[in-house]
Tab-separated table of C-alpha atoms and ligand atoms in Angstrom:
chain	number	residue	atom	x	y	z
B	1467	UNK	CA	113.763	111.336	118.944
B	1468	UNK	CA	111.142	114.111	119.521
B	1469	UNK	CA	107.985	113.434	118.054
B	1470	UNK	CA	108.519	116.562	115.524
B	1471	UNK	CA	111.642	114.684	114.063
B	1472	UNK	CA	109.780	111.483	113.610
B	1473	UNK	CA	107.247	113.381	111.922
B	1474	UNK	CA	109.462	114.764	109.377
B	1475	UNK	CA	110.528	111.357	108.811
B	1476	UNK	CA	107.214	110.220	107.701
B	1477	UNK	CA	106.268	113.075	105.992
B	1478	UNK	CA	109.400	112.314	103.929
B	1479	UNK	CA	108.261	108.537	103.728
B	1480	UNK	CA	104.495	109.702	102.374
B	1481	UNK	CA	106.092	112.300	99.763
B	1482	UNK	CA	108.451	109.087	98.343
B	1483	UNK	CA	105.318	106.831	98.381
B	1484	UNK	CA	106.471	104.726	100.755
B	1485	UNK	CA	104.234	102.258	102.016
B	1486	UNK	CA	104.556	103.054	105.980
B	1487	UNK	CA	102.404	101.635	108.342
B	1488	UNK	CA	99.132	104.044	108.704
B	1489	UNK	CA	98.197	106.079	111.645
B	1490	UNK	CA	95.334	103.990	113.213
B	1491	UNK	CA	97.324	100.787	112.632
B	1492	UNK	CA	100.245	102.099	114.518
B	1493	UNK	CA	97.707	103.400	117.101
B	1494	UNK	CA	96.385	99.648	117.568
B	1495	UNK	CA	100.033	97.731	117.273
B	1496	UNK	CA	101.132	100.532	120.398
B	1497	UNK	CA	98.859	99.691	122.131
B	1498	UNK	CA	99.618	95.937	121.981
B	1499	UNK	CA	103.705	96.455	122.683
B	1500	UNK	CA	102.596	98.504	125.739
B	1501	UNK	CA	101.249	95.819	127.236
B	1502	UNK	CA	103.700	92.756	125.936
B	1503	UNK	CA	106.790	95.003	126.619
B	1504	UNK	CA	108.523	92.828	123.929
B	1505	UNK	CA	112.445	92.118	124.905
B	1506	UNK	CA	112.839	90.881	121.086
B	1507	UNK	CA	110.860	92.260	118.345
B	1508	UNK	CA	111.559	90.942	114.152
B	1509	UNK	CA	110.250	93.200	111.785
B	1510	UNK	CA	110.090	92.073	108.092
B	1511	UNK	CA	109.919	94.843	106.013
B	1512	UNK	CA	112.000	97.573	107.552
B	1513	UNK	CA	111.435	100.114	104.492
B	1514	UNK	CA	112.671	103.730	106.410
B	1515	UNK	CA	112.419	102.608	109.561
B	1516	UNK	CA	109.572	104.436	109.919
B	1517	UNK	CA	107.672	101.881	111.959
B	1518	UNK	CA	111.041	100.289	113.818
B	1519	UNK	CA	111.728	103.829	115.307
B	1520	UNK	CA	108.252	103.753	116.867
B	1521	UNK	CA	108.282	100.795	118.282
B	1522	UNK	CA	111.689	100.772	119.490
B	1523	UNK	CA	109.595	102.762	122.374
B	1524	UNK	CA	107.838	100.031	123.697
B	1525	UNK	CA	111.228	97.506	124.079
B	1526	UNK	CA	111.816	96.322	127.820
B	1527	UNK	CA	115.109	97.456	128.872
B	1528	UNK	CA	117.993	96.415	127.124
B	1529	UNK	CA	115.243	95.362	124.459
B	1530	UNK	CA	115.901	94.578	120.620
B	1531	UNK	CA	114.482	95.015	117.017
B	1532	UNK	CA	115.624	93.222	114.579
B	1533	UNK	CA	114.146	94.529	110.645
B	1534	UNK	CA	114.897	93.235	107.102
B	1535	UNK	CA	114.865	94.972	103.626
B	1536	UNK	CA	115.887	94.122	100.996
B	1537	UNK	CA	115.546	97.344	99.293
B	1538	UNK	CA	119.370	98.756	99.448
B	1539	UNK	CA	118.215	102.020	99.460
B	1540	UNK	CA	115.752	101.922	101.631
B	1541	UNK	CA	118.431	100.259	104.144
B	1542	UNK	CA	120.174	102.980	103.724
B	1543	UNK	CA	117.965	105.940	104.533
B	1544	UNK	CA	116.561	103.730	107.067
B	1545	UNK	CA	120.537	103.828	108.536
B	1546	UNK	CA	120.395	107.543	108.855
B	1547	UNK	CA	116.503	107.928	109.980
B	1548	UNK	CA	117.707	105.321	112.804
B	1549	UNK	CA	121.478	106.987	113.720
B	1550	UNK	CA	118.959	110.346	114.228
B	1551	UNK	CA	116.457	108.860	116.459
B	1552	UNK	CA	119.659	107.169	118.447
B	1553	UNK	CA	118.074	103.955	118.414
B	1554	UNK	CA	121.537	101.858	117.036
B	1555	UNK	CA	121.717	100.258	119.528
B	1556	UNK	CA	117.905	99.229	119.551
B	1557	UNK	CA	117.822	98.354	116.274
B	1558	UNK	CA	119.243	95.927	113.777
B	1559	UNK	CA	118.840	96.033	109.924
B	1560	UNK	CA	119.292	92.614	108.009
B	1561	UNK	CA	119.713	93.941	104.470
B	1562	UNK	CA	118.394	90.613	101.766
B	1563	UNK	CA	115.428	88.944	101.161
B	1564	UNK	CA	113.256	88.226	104.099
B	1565	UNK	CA	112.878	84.796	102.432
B	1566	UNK	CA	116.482	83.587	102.035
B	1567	UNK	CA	117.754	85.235	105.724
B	1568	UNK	CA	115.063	83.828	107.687
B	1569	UNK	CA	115.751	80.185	107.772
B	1570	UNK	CA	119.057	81.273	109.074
B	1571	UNK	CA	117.341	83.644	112.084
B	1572	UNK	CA	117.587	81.274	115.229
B	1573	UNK	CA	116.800	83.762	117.725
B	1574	UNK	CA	113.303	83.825	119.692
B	1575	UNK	CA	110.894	86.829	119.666
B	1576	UNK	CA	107.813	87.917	121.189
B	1577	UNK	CA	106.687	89.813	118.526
B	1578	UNK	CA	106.862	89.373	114.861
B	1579	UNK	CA	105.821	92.178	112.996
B	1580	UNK	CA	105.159	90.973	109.332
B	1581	UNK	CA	105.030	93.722	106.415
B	1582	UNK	CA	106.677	92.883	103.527
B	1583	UNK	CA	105.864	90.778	100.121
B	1584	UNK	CA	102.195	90.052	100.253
B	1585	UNK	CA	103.134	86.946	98.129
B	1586	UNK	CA	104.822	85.537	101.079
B	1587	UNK	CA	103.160	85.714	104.059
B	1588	UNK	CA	102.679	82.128	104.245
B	1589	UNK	CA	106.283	81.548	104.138
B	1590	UNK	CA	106.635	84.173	106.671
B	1591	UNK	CA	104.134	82.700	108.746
B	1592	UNK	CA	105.573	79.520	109.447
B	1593	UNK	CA	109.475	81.179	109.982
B	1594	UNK	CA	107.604	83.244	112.986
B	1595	UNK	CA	105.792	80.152	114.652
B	1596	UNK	CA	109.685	78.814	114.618
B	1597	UNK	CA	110.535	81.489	117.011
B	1598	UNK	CA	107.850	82.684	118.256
B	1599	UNK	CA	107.780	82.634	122.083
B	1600	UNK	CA	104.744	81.409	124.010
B	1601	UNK	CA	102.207	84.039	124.605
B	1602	UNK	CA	103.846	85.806	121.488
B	1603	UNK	CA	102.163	87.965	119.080
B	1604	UNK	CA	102.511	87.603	115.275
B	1605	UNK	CA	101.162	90.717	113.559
B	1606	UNK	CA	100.550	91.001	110.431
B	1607	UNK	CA	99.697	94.282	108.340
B	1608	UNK	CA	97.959	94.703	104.998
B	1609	UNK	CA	96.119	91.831	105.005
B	1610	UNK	CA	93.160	92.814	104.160
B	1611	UNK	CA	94.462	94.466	100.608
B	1612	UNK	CA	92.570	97.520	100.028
B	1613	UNK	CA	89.602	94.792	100.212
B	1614	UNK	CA	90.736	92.770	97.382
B	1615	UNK	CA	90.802	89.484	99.915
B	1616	UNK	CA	87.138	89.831	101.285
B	1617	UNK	CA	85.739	90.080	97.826
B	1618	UNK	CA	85.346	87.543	95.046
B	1619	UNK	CA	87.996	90.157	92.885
B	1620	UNK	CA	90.531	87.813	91.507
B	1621	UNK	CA	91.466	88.935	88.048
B	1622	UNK	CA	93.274	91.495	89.700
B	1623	UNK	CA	97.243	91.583	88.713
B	1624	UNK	CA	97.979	91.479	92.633
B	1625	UNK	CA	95.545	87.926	92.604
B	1626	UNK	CA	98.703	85.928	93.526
B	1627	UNK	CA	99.361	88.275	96.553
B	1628	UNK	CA	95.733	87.822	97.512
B	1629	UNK	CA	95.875	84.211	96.674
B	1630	UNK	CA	98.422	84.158	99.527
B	1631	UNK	CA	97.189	86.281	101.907
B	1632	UNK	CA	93.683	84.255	101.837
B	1633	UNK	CA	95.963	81.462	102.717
B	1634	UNK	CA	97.645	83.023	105.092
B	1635	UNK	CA	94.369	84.523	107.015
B	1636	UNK	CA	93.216	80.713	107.094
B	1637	UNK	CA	96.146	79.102	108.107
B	1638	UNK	CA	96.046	81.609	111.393
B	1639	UNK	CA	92.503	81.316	112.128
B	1640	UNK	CA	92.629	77.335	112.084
B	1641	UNK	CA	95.912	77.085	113.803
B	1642	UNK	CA	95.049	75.857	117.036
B	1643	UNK	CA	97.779	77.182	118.695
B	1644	UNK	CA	97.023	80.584	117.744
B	1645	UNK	CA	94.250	83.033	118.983
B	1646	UNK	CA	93.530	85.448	116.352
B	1647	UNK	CA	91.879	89.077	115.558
B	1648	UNK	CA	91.729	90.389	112.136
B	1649	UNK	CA	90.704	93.913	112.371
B	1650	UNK	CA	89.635	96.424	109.735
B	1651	UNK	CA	92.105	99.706	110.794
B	1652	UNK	CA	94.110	100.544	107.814
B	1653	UNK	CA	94.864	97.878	105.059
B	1654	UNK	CA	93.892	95.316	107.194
B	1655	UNK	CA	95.469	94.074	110.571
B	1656	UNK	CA	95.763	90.121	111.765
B	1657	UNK	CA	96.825	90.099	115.415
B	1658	UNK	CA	97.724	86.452	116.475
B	1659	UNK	CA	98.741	85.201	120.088
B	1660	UNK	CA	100.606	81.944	120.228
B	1661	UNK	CA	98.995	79.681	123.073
B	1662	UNK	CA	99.452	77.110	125.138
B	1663	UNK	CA	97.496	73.620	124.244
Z	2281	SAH	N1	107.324	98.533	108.115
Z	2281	SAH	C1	107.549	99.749	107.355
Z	2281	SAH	C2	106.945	99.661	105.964
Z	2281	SAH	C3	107.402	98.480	105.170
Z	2281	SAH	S1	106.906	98.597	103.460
Z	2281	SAH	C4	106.907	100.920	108.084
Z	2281	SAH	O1	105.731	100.794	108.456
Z	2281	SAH	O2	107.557	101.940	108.284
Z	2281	SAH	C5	107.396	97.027	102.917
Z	2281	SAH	C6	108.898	96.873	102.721
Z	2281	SAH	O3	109.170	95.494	102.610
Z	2281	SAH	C7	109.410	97.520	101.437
Z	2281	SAH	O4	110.400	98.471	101.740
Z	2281	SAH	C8	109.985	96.365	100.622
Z	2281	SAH	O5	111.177	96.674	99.944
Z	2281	SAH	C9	110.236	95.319	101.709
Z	2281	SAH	N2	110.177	93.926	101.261
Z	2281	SAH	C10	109.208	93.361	100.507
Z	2281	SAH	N3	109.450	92.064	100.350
Z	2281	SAH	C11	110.597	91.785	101.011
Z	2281	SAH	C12	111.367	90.609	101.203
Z	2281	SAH	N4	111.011	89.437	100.655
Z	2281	SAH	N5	112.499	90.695	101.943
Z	2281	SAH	C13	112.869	91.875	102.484
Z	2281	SAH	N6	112.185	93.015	102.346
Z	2281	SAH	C14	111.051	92.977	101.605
Z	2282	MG	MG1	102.145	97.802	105.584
């Protein structure tokens, strides 16, 4: 797909209020599949397909994404955006909640792309260290929450979300079989690496 096509795509996205990943996030998480040249990438949180299409780019040959939504309509304009940018064959939507498919995924990855219910990145967390191969990169966006984790703000409606995604920023910076980042580009960006001990 030429970049002008993509770009109508998330102009669309931005005009429906679509949460898409931002501009310098994408920038960053390019960056990182140009060097990993994932074969296997899981998305959670496939919305349009927005982000998918981009990084269907970066695949090693024969390379595959597999994204969930559970947003049926979302699956389905995310089934045209991907038929346009000829990337069927790249890409496989899993329409259902993230949180009842995944304990049925048994496949391995080398990057797990997490951007979906804030509330359950901790669940999502420990599905990706299940098949997450060695020197594998669990990325996670929005975890920062428009700030609301870094400050003492927890009357907030959201404060389960943040409740979580505190949780979820400790669990990967103690895990010692993870090397992580958290950077401050968009909402928030936790890049981890899955080591050897
Ligand atoms: N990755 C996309 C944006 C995803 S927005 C992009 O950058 O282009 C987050 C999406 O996750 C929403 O469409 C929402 O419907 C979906 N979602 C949230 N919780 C989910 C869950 N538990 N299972 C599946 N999809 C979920
Ligand atoms: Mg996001």
């Amino acid at each position: 797909m030429n970049e002008k096509e993509l770009q109508k795509i998330k102009q669309k996205a931005l005009e429906d209020k679509i949460p898409i990943i931002m501009d310098d996030t994408l920038e960053v998480v390019q960056k990182l599949l140009q060097e990993q040249k994932p074969n296997k990438i899981l998305e959670i949180g496939t919305a349009v397909g927005y982000s998918a299409i981009c990084f269907s780019k970066y695949l090693s040959e024969n390379g595959k994404i597999d994204t969930i939504e559970r947003d049926v309509e979302r699956v389905k304009e995310a089934k045209e955006n991907i038929k346009r940018a000829e990337a069927e064959n790249k890409i496989n939507i899993y329409e259902g909640d993230a949180v009842e498919l995944l304990p049925n995924f048994n496949e391995k990855y080398d990057v797990v792309f997490i951007d979906a219910a804030k509330g359950k990145y901790p669940f999502f967390l420990k599905e990706a260290m299940r098949m997450l191969n060695e020197n594998g990169l669990i990325i996670a966006d929005n975890v920062l929450y428009k700030g609301y984790v870094m400050s003492d703000y927890n009357k907030h409606k959201q404060r389960t979300a943040v409740r979580n995604l505190r949780e979820y920023i400790s669990e990967i910076t103690e895990n010692p079989n993870l090397e992580t980042k958290i950077l401050e580009v968009g909402d928030g960006l936790s890049i981890s690496r899955k080591i050897k001990r």
